[in-house]
Amino acid sequence: MVLKNALLSIKKSIGKSLLLLVIMALIANLALAGLAIKNATEKSMAQVRSSMGATATLSYNMQKLMQNRKKGASMASVMKAMKMSTADQLKHLKYVQSYNYSVSVGVNSSSIDPVKVSNSSSSNTQHATPPGGIRSSGSAQNKMTETSFSVSGNTTMKKLSSFTNGSYKLTSGRLLNSSDDGKNYAVISSALASDSDLKVGSSFKVYSTTSSGKKTYVTLKVIGIYKIQSSSASMDNMSDRQNPYNTIYTPLKTAQTLNHSTTTITSATYYLDDPAHTSAFAKLAKKTSINWNTYALQTSDEAYEASVSSLKNMEKFANIFLVVVIAAGAIILALILILTLRSRFYEFGVFLSLGESKAAIIAQQLVEVGLIAVLAFMLSLGTGKMVANSISSMLTSTSTQTTVSASSSQKGPSGPGAQGGPGGMMQNAMTSPTNKQLDVSVSASVIGELAGVSCAICLLSIAVPSIYILRLSPRQILMKKEG
């Protein structure tokens, strides 16, 4: 009976029904766009998070070491070389995908010349502290730091930041991997290779010197050459050893041999599977026997945060957008139903006088709105993707405009960004955004969420008119008639 009365009412008030259909279709399209963008940003952030991972670095706890240092004592008195056995306690923990141990040591060579920072011979006598190392004093320090090259030994070069972020680019040969450990291989800069007439397959000899003057020689074979694309290092007051062009990458054991210790390392970096697991990994690390008064674990997921910052802004916008659409949609529909309620007082009074309950009348209203909502819902599935693509294209353009404005301020409009007017908007609507990180496809989950949002809007829009109907008695309704 309720369904029959609802169908008759829709047919009788065709103008009002069409108005509700248009408004509900518009609301459904906007809600679908918000849901699609929200789900797309969540999916994109999950993909970026899983692909980028995060790092955790085991280093010295300088704050605690300074507290434990005796007044006037050097840092070397409280800092001891990091043992591999200490670092090994973390490499097999949950969430660790891979790791890299590194050793940095200064060396000289009688067979190749360094890339000079300046023509002054004094550049080789800069007393630089080895990266991650400990400075000593006196003549021993002079012997140890009067070096022309820096050897960087690593477990693997696969995830070294200079190569992954594009600052360094391999131009010949290959990078070192974990299977090269124990082999005296080297990866050098193209500048060093050019100045010393080296190429892949060439060999050269380097040596390190202990504080007592003992020299350790190692012959290295070039297996890779890289080009420095960009460097943040300043050349002012830089020694040859500090010059990035004079860095020689070797397997870990080779650098340990030159450092006269096969059991110690300079630093340890652990690559985690997901930035969301950094806190969990840190908790597991605290349960090991590592002396955390000496060492500290520094986790880093800045790269992930930078990559998803625009996506997070878009997700926040989508959430706010959905709330506004639901609230505004419910208010607009409620106002329309209240305005049409006046013309239906006599109808409701007749139903009540015939023994129809108020609940049945409210249910009829809900069915009427629900039937129109179903039709609007089906229409939105065909047009919602166009709306979602248009909105996401505008958002993507807005999020990137600030980044490129400085470089494009002196250039005329060109490319996709120059597509303005209705033609450009229609093209954006009919094609997915070029940003592959934001796929606003209408999936089954999005359709399910849209159905839930539509139901919520219908229920909210019926709530206010229902309260008004419940307050009136049949006699009051009949007395109102049609005004």
Short mmCIF file of C-alpha atoms in Angstrom, two decimals:
data_model
loop_
_atom_site.label_atom_id
_atom_site.label_comp_id
_atom_site.label_asym_id
_atom_site.label_seq_id
_atom_site.Cartn_x
_atom_site.Cartn_y
_atom_site.Cartn_z
CA MET A 1 0.00 0.00 0.00
CA VAL A 2 2.81 2.41 0.92
CA LEU A 3 4.66 1.66 -2.35
CA LYS A 4 1.45 2.12 -4.41
CA ASN A 5 0.66 5.45 -2.78
CA ALA A 6 4.28 6.59 -3.28
CA LEU A 7 4.17 5.75 -7.02
CA LEU A 8 0.85 7.58 -7.44
CA SER A 9 2.21 10.62 -5.62
CA ILE A 10 5.32 10.71 -7.83
CA LYS A 11 3.18 10.48 -10.96
CA LYS A 12 0.78 13.14 -9.74
CA SER A 13 3.50 15.65 -8.78
CA ILE A 14 5.72 15.10 -11.80
CA GLY A 15 7.21 18.61 -11.64
CA LYS A 16 8.29 18.23 -8.04
CA SER A 17 9.60 14.73 -8.78
CA LEU A 18 11.74 15.95 -11.69
CA LEU A 19 13.12 18.76 -9.52
CA LEU A 20 14.07 16.27 -6.82
CA LEU A 21 15.64 13.98 -9.46
CA VAL A 22 17.83 16.76 -10.85
CA ILE A 23 18.94 17.92 -7.40
CA MET A 24 19.60 14.39 -6.13
CA ALA A 25 21.51 13.49 -9.32
CA LEU A 26 23.70 16.55 -8.81
CA ILE A 27 24.27 15.68 -5.16
CA ALA A 28 25.05 12.05 -6.07
CA ASN A 29 27.57 13.18 -8.71
CA LEU A 30 29.36 15.43 -6.24
CA ALA A 31 29.33 12.72 -3.56
CA LEU A 32 30.69 10.18 -6.06
CA ALA A 33 33.48 12.57 -7.05
CA GLY A 34 34.44 13.10 -3.40
CA LEU A 35 34.38 9.37 -2.64
CA ALA A 36 36.39 8.52 -5.76
CA ILE A 37 39.08 11.10 -4.96
CA LYS A 38 39.20 10.03 -1.30
CA ASN A 39 39.63 6.36 -2.20
CA ALA A 40 42.16 7.18 -4.92
CA THR A 41 44.35 9.22 -2.57
CA GLU A 42 44.24 6.49 0.09
CA LYS A 43 45.21 3.86 -2.47
CA SER A 44 47.98 6.06 -3.90
CA MET A 45 49.44 6.78 -0.46
CA ALA A 46 49.46 3.06 0.32
CA GLN A 47 51.28 2.35 -2.94
CA VAL A 48 53.83 5.11 -2.38
CA ARG A 49 54.35 3.98 1.21
CA SER A 50 54.98 0.36 0.24
CA SER A 51 57.28 1.29 -2.66
CA MET A 52 59.42 3.87 -0.82
CA GLY A 53 59.76 2.29 2.58
CA ALA A 54 61.77 4.07 5.24
CA THR A 55 65.22 3.97 6.77
CA ALA A 56 66.55 3.59 10.29
CA THR A 57 70.17 4.46 11.03
CA LEU A 58 72.18 3.20 13.98
CA SER A 59 74.48 6.00 15.09
CA TYR A 60 76.13 7.42 18.17
CA ASN A 61 73.92 8.92 20.87
CA MET A 62 75.84 12.20 21.02
CA GLN A 63 73.64 13.68 23.76
CA LYS A 64 74.26 10.79 26.14
CA LEU A 65 77.96 10.62 25.22
CA MET A 66 78.38 14.32 26.00
CA GLN A 67 76.73 13.78 29.38
CA ASN A 68 79.06 10.86 30.17
CA ARG A 69 82.19 12.71 29.02
CA LYS A 70 84.48 13.97 31.72
CA LYS A 71 85.03 17.71 31.81
CA GLY A 72 87.68 18.70 29.28
CA ALA A 73 87.95 15.19 27.82
CA SER A 74 87.81 14.61 24.05
CA MET A 75 84.89 12.88 22.38
CA ALA A 76 87.27 10.11 21.34
CA SER A 77 87.57 9.13 24.99
CA VAL A 78 83.91 8.10 25.16
CA MET A 79 83.32 7.00 21.56
CA LYS A 80 84.28 3.51 20.50
CA ALA A 81 84.14 2.08 17.02
CA MET A 82 80.82 0.42 16.21
CA LYS A 83 81.14 -3.35 16.09
CA MET A 84 79.41 -5.34 13.38
CA SER A 85 78.06 -7.68 16.04
CA THR A 86 76.18 -4.71 17.52
CA ALA A 87 74.64 -3.77 14.20
CA ASP A 88 73.81 -7.42 13.42
CA GLN A 89 71.27 -7.45 16.25
CA LEU A 90 68.92 -5.30 14.16
CA LYS A 91 69.30 -6.64 10.62
CA HIS A 92 67.07 -9.68 11.20
CA LEU A 93 64.30 -7.85 13.04
CA LYS A 94 60.78 -7.75 11.68
CA TYR A 95 60.07 -5.03 9.08
CA VAL A 96 63.69 -4.95 7.81
CA GLN A 97 63.82 -5.59 4.07
CA SER A 98 67.54 -4.99 3.60
CA TYR A 99 70.45 -3.23 5.25
CA ASN A 100 73.73 -1.53 4.46
CA TYR A 101 76.86 -1.32 6.59
CA SER A 102 79.37 1.33 5.62
CA VAL A 103 82.97 2.21 6.44
CA SER A 104 84.66 5.47 5.49
CA VAL A 105 88.45 5.75 5.46
CA GLY A 106 90.94 8.20 3.96
CA VAL A 107 93.57 6.83 1.57
CA ASN A 108 96.35 7.96 -0.75
CA SER A 109 97.61 6.59 -4.04
CA SER A 110 100.86 6.62 -5.96
CA SER A 111 99.25 5.49 -9.22
CA ILE A 112 96.42 8.05 -9.66
CA ASP A 113 95.98 11.73 -8.87
CA PRO A 114 92.95 13.26 -7.13
CA VAL A 115 90.61 15.75 -8.75
CA LYS A 116 91.98 19.01 -7.38
CA VAL A 117 89.70 21.40 -5.54
CA SER A 118 92.19 24.22 -6.12
CA ASN A 119 95.72 24.61 -7.40
CA SER A 120 97.00 25.11 -3.86
CA SER A 121 98.90 22.15 -2.47
CA SER A 122 97.59 23.01 0.95
CA SER A 123 94.22 21.50 0.09
CA ASN A 124 95.55 18.06 0.91
CA THR A 125 96.50 19.07 4.40
CA GLN A 126 93.01 19.97 5.60
CA HIS A 127 92.42 18.05 8.79
CA ALA A 128 89.01 16.65 7.98
CA THR A 129 87.27 14.19 10.21
CA PRO A 130 86.36 10.94 8.44
CA PRO A 131 82.59 10.72 7.95
CA GLY A 132 81.29 8.94 10.98
CA GLY A 133 84.81 8.61 12.32
CA ILE A 134 86.62 9.93 15.41
CA ARG A 135 89.25 12.61 15.38
CA SER A 136 92.48 12.01 17.26
CA SER A 137 95.16 14.55 18.07
CA GLY A 138 98.76 15.42 17.36
CA SER A 139 100.97 14.08 14.58
CA ALA A 140 98.95 10.89 14.36
CA GLN A 141 95.97 12.95 13.28
CA ASN A 142 98.05 14.66 10.62
CA LYS A 143 99.18 11.32 9.20
CA MET A 144 95.67 9.96 9.20
CA THR A 145 93.98 12.97 7.60
CA GLU A 146 96.62 14.03 5.04
CA THR A 147 94.84 11.91 2.46
CA SER A 148 93.68 12.59 -1.08
CA PHE A 149 90.82 10.13 -1.45
CA SER A 150 87.91 8.88 0.60
CA VAL A 151 87.05 5.18 0.35
CA SER A 152 83.40 4.43 1.10
CA GLY A 153 82.87 0.74 1.73
CA ASN A 154 79.30 -0.55 1.60
CA THR A 155 77.44 -3.83 1.86
CA THR A 156 75.60 -2.76 -1.30
CA MET A 157 75.20 0.43 -3.35
CA LYS A 158 71.68 -0.46 -4.44
CA LYS A 159 69.91 2.00 -2.11
CA LEU A 160 72.53 4.70 -1.54
CA SER A 161 70.59 7.96 -1.54
CA SER A 162 72.93 9.76 -3.96
CA PHE A 163 72.11 7.19 -6.63
CA THR A 164 68.42 6.68 -5.84
CA ASN A 165 67.61 10.40 -5.82
CA GLY A 166 69.36 11.04 -9.13
CA SER A 167 72.27 13.13 -7.80
CA TYR A 168 74.69 10.47 -9.10
CA LYS A 169 74.12 8.56 -12.34
CA LEU A 170 75.91 5.40 -13.39
CA THR A 171 77.41 5.94 -16.86
CA SER A 172 79.50 2.81 -17.33
CA GLY A 173 79.76 -0.65 -15.77
CA ARG A 174 77.66 -1.42 -12.69
CA LEU A 175 77.24 -0.64 -9.01
CA LEU A 176 78.45 -2.86 -6.20
CA ASN A 177 76.16 -5.42 -4.63
CA SER A 178 76.34 -7.77 -1.65
CA SER A 179 77.90 -10.58 -3.74
CA ASP A 180 80.97 -8.41 -4.36
CA ASP A 181 82.05 -8.49 -0.71
CA GLY A 182 85.62 -9.77 -0.44
CA LYS A 183 86.52 -8.59 -3.96
CA ASN A 184 88.68 -5.51 -4.45
CA TYR A 185 86.32 -3.72 -6.81
CA ALA A 186 85.82 0.04 -7.13
CA VAL A 187 83.21 2.44 -8.48
CA ILE A 188 84.65 5.89 -9.20
CA SER A 189 83.48 9.26 -10.52
CA SER A 190 83.77 10.11 -14.21
CA ALA A 191 85.96 13.11 -13.32
CA LEU A 192 88.45 10.93 -11.46
CA ALA A 193 88.38 8.37 -14.27
CA SER A 194 89.05 11.07 -16.87
CA ASP A 195 91.89 12.75 -14.96
CA SER A 196 93.62 9.42 -14.24
CA ASP A 197 92.89 7.73 -17.61
CA LEU A 198 90.85 4.98 -15.99
CA LYS A 199 87.97 2.98 -17.48
CA VAL A 200 85.94 -0.09 -16.54
CA GLY A 201 88.47 -2.92 -16.16
CA SER A 202 91.38 -0.65 -15.20
CA SER A 203 93.27 -1.18 -11.93
CA PHE A 204 94.95 1.22 -9.54
CA LYS A 205 96.53 0.99 -6.10
CA VAL A 206 95.61 2.86 -2.91
CA TYR A 207 97.03 2.71 0.59
CA SER A 208 96.11 3.80 4.11
CA THR A 209 98.44 4.69 6.95
CA THR A 210 98.06 3.90 10.64
CA SER A 211 99.02 6.28 13.43
CA SER A 212 102.29 4.38 13.78
CA GLY A 213 103.12 4.86 10.09
CA LYS A 214 102.27 1.34 8.87
CA LYS A 215 100.86 1.30 5.33
CA THR A 216 98.27 -1.10 3.96
CA TYR A 217 98.11 -1.42 0.15
CA VAL A 218 95.13 -2.62 -1.88
CA THR A 219 94.85 -2.90 -5.66
CA LEU A 220 91.36 -1.95 -6.87
CA LYS A 221 89.68 -2.89 -10.15
CA VAL A 222 87.19 -0.42 -11.65
CA ILE A 223 83.80 -2.05 -12.33
CA GLY A 224 81.66 1.09 -12.50
CA ILE A 225 81.90 4.80 -13.31
CA TYR A 226 79.32 7.36 -12.19
CA LYS A 227 78.67 10.98 -13.08
CA ILE A 228 77.78 13.53 -10.41
CA GLN A 229 74.67 15.26 -11.71
CA SER A 230 74.30 17.60 -8.74
CA SER A 231 75.97 18.10 -5.39
CA SER A 232 75.06 20.22 -2.37
CA ALA A 233 78.66 20.19 -1.12
CA SER A 234 80.43 23.56 -1.07
CA MET A 235 83.93 23.62 -2.53
CA ASP A 236 85.05 26.41 -0.20
CA ASN A 237 87.93 25.30 2.06
CA MET A 238 87.40 21.70 0.94
CA SER A 239 90.26 19.22 0.97
CA ASP A 240 90.82 16.78 -1.88
CA ARG A 241 89.53 14.00 0.33
CA GLN A 242 86.30 15.88 1.01
CA ASN A 243 85.78 16.49 -2.70
CA PRO A 244 82.92 14.15 -3.77
CA TYR A 245 84.72 13.52 -7.08
CA ASN A 246 87.47 11.77 -5.12
CA THR A 247 85.17 9.32 -3.34
CA ILE A 248 85.90 5.71 -4.23
CA TYR A 249 83.16 3.16 -3.51
CA THR A 250 84.34 -0.34 -2.59
CA PRO A 251 82.88 -3.49 -1.00
CA LEU A 252 82.68 -3.39 2.80
CA LYS A 253 85.59 -5.79 3.49
CA THR A 254 87.93 -3.83 1.25
CA ALA A 255 87.27 -0.64 3.20
CA GLN A 256 87.63 -2.54 6.48
CA THR A 257 91.03 -3.80 5.36
CA LEU A 258 92.14 -0.25 4.63
CA ASN A 259 90.69 0.82 7.99
CA HIS A 260 92.73 -1.92 9.72
CA SER A 261 89.69 -3.52 11.33
CA THR A 262 87.48 -6.31 9.96
CA THR A 263 84.99 -6.21 12.86
CA THR A 264 83.99 -2.54 13.00
CA ILE A 265 81.93 -0.25 10.79
CA THR A 266 81.21 3.47 10.55
CA SER A 267 77.42 3.30 10.34
CA ALA A 268 74.51 0.92 9.75
CA THR A 269 71.37 1.72 7.76
CA TYR A 270 68.27 -0.49 7.74
CA TYR A 271 65.66 -0.23 5.00
CA LEU A 272 62.17 -0.88 6.33
CA ASP A 273 59.22 -2.24 4.34
CA ASP A 274 56.80 0.54 5.28
CA PRO A 275 57.15 4.02 6.83
CA ALA A 276 54.18 3.13 9.04
CA HIS A 277 56.37 0.50 10.75
CA THR A 278 59.13 2.84 11.92
CA SER A 279 57.75 3.12 15.45
CA ALA A 280 57.18 -0.64 15.71
CA PHE A 281 60.74 -1.30 14.51
CA ALA A 282 62.14 1.17 17.04
CA LYS A 283 60.29 -0.66 19.85
CA LEU A 284 61.74 -4.00 18.75
CA ALA A 285 65.21 -2.47 18.57
CA LYS A 286 64.95 -1.19 22.15
CA LYS A 287 64.48 -4.80 23.31
CA THR A 288 67.91 -5.86 22.01
CA SER A 289 71.08 -5.80 24.12
CA ILE A 290 72.48 -2.73 22.34
CA ASN A 291 73.75 -0.09 24.75
CA TRP A 292 71.39 2.81 24.03
CA ASN A 293 73.49 5.12 26.20
CA THR A 294 76.12 4.86 23.48
CA TYR A 295 74.00 4.44 20.36
CA ALA A 296 70.77 5.92 19.05
CA LEU A 297 68.35 4.80 16.36
CA GLN A 298 67.29 7.53 13.96
CA THR A 299 64.30 6.73 11.76
CA SER A 300 63.58 8.71 8.64
CA ASP A 301 60.47 8.79 6.45
CA GLU A 302 60.83 12.37 5.21
CA ALA A 303 60.93 11.21 1.58
CA TYR A 304 57.55 9.50 2.00
CA GLU A 305 56.01 12.50 3.76
CA ALA A 306 57.25 14.82 1.01
CA SER A 307 55.89 12.55 -1.72
CA VAL A 308 52.40 12.24 -0.25
CA SER A 309 51.98 15.76 1.10
CA SER A 310 49.84 16.83 -1.88
CA LEU A 311 47.89 13.56 -1.69
CA LYS A 312 47.16 14.19 1.99
CA ASN A 313 45.87 17.66 1.17
CA MET A 314 43.60 16.17 -1.49
CA GLU A 315 42.34 13.53 0.94
CA LYS A 316 41.57 16.23 3.49
CA PHE A 317 39.73 18.21 0.84
CA ALA A 318 37.75 15.11 -0.19
CA ASN A 319 36.67 14.47 3.42
CA ILE A 320 35.54 18.07 3.92
CA PHE A 321 33.88 18.02 0.50
CA LEU A 322 31.88 14.90 1.44
CA VAL A 323 30.68 16.39 4.71
CA VAL A 324 29.57 19.56 2.93
CA VAL A 325 27.78 17.59 0.18
CA ILE A 326 25.93 15.38 2.68
CA ALA A 327 24.93 18.29 4.92
CA ALA A 328 23.97 20.63 2.06
CA GLY A 329 22.15 17.88 0.17
CA ALA A 330 20.10 16.90 3.20
CA ILE A 331 19.24 20.54 3.97
CA ILE A 332 18.20 21.32 0.37
CA LEU A 333 16.03 18.20 0.10
CA ALA A 334 14.49 18.84 3.51
CA LEU A 335 13.58 22.40 2.50
CA ILE A 336 11.96 21.18 -0.71
CA LEU A 337 9.94 18.56 1.17
CA ILE A 338 8.85 21.08 3.80
CA LEU A 339 7.74 23.54 1.10
CA THR A 340 5.71 20.84 -0.65
CA LEU A 341 4.27 19.63 2.66
CA ARG A 342 1.77 22.50 2.74
CA SER A 343 0.09 21.31 -0.46
CA ARG A 344 -0.28 17.80 0.94
CA PHE A 345 -1.95 18.51 4.30
CA TYR A 346 -5.36 17.48 2.99
CA GLU A 347 -3.92 14.24 1.56
CA PHE A 348 -2.33 13.34 4.88
CA GLY A 349 -5.52 14.22 6.77
CA VAL A 350 -7.59 11.87 4.59
CA PHE A 351 -5.11 9.05 5.12
CA LEU A 352 -5.18 9.56 8.89
CA SER A 353 -8.98 9.69 8.97
CA LEU A 354 -9.08 6.39 7.10
CA GLY A 355 -6.99 4.83 9.84
CA GLU A 356 -3.55 5.18 8.26
CA SER A 357 -0.83 5.60 10.85
CA LYS A 358 1.62 8.50 10.96
CA ALA A 359 4.45 5.99 10.58
CA ALA A 360 2.95 4.79 7.29
CA ILE A 361 2.72 8.37 6.00
CA ILE A 362 6.35 9.01 6.92
CA ALA A 363 7.32 5.70 5.27
CA GLN A 364 5.51 6.81 2.11
CA GLN A 365 7.57 10.01 2.06
CA LEU A 366 10.72 7.97 2.50
CA VAL A 367 9.78 5.59 -0.31
CA GLU A 368 9.03 8.50 -2.66
CA VAL A 369 12.41 10.09 -1.99
CA GLY A 370 14.09 6.66 -2.09
CA LEU A 371 12.69 5.79 -5.52
CA ILE A 372 13.84 9.09 -6.95
CA ALA A 373 17.23 8.62 -5.22
CA VAL A 374 17.67 5.19 -6.85
CA LEU A 375 17.13 6.70 -10.30
CA ALA A 376 19.49 9.59 -9.48
CA PHE A 377 22.03 7.05 -8.17
CA MET A 378 21.95 5.11 -11.46
CA LEU A 379 22.33 8.30 -13.50
CA SER A 380 25.32 9.39 -11.40
CA LEU A 381 27.21 6.16 -12.18
CA GLY A 382 27.32 7.27 -15.81
CA THR A 383 28.26 10.90 -15.22
CA GLY A 384 30.12 10.70 -11.89
CA LYS A 385 33.48 9.74 -13.43
CA MET A 386 33.45 12.87 -15.60
CA VAL A 387 32.85 15.03 -12.53
CA ALA A 388 35.53 13.18 -10.54
CA ASN A 389 38.09 13.56 -13.34
CA SER A 390 37.35 17.28 -13.71
CA ILE A 391 37.67 17.96 -9.96
CA SER A 392 40.81 15.83 -9.56
CA SER A 393 42.40 17.53 -12.58
CA MET A 394 41.77 20.94 -11.03
CA LEU A 395 43.12 19.78 -7.66
CA THR A 396 46.24 18.25 -9.25
CA SER A 397 46.83 21.44 -11.21
CA THR A 398 46.44 23.54 -8.06
CA SER A 399 48.77 21.35 -6.00
CA THR A 400 51.55 21.53 -8.61
CA GLN A 401 51.09 25.18 -9.61
CA THR A 402 53.04 26.49 -6.64
CA THR A 403 55.97 24.19 -7.42
CA VAL A 404 56.29 25.20 -11.06
CA SER A 405 55.28 28.86 -10.78
CA ALA A 406 58.82 30.07 -10.19
CA SER A 407 60.22 28.30 -13.24
CA SER A 408 57.27 29.09 -15.50
CA SER A 409 56.73 32.73 -14.55
CA GLN A 410 58.94 33.89 -17.42
CA LYS A 411 57.48 31.49 -19.97
CA GLY A 412 54.31 31.70 -22.01
CA PRO A 413 51.55 29.13 -21.53
CA SER A 414 52.17 25.90 -23.38
CA GLY A 415 51.33 22.25 -23.26
CA PRO A 416 48.38 20.79 -21.35
CA GLY A 417 48.39 23.67 -18.91
CA ALA A 418 47.40 26.03 -21.70
CA GLN A 419 44.13 24.24 -22.37
CA GLY A 420 41.57 26.68 -21.09
CA GLY A 421 37.90 27.33 -21.64
CA PRO A 422 35.07 24.86 -22.05
CA GLY A 423 37.01 22.73 -24.54
CA GLY A 424 39.84 22.10 -22.09
CA MET A 425 37.43 21.35 -19.23
CA MET A 426 35.50 18.87 -21.38
CA GLN A 427 38.72 17.15 -22.41
CA ASN A 428 39.73 16.84 -18.74
CA ALA A 429 36.31 15.43 -17.94
CA MET A 430 36.41 12.77 -20.63
CA THR A 431 39.95 11.55 -19.91
CA SER A 432 41.55 10.43 -16.69
CA PRO A 433 44.12 12.75 -15.08
CA THR A 434 47.67 12.32 -16.37
CA ASN A 435 48.90 11.93 -12.79
CA LYS A 436 49.19 8.17 -12.44
CA GLN A 437 49.21 8.48 -8.66
CA LEU A 438 45.55 9.55 -8.67
CA ASP A 439 43.35 7.00 -10.41
CA VAL A 440 39.78 8.14 -9.73
CA SER A 441 38.15 5.05 -11.22
CA VAL A 442 34.68 4.23 -9.87
CA SER A 443 35.23 0.90 -8.14
CA ALA A 444 32.75 -1.41 -6.42
CA SER A 445 33.79 -0.04 -3.02
CA VAL A 446 33.12 3.52 -4.18
CA ILE A 447 29.68 2.51 -5.48
CA GLY A 448 28.90 0.86 -2.14
CA GLU A 449 29.98 3.97 -0.25
CA LEU A 450 27.87 6.15 -2.56
CA ALA A 451 24.84 3.98 -1.80
CA GLY A 452 25.45 4.51 1.90
CA VAL A 453 25.84 8.27 1.47
CA SER A 454 22.64 8.42 -0.60
CA CYS A 455 20.70 6.57 2.11
CA ALA A 456 22.08 8.91 4.76
CA ILE A 457 21.00 11.99 2.77
CA CYS A 458 17.51 10.56 2.23
CA LEU A 459 17.05 9.77 5.93
CA LEU A 460 18.32 13.18 7.01
CA SER A 461 16.09 15.01 4.50
CA ILE A 462 12.98 13.15 5.75
CA ALA A 463 13.77 13.73 9.43
CA VAL A 464 12.57 17.36 9.68
CA PRO A 465 9.29 16.91 7.74
CA SER A 466 8.60 13.76 9.77
CA ILE A 467 8.88 15.68 13.03
CA TYR A 468 6.38 18.22 11.71
CA ILE A 469 3.90 15.49 10.71
CA LEU A 470 4.21 13.72 14.07
CA ARG A 471 3.32 16.93 15.93
CA LEU A 472 -0.02 17.40 14.15
CA SER A 473 -3.27 15.61 14.97
CA PRO A 474 -5.65 14.43 12.19
CA ARG A 475 -8.07 17.25 13.08
CA GLN A 476 -5.35 19.90 12.79
CA ILE A 477 -4.24 18.52 9.43
CA LEU A 478 -7.82 18.45 8.06
CA MET A 479 -8.42 22.01 9.28
CA LYS A 480 -5.37 23.21 7.33
CA LYS A 481 -6.52 21.49 4.13
CA GLU A 482 -4.69 23.24 1.36
CA GLY A 483 -4.26 26.54 3.02
#
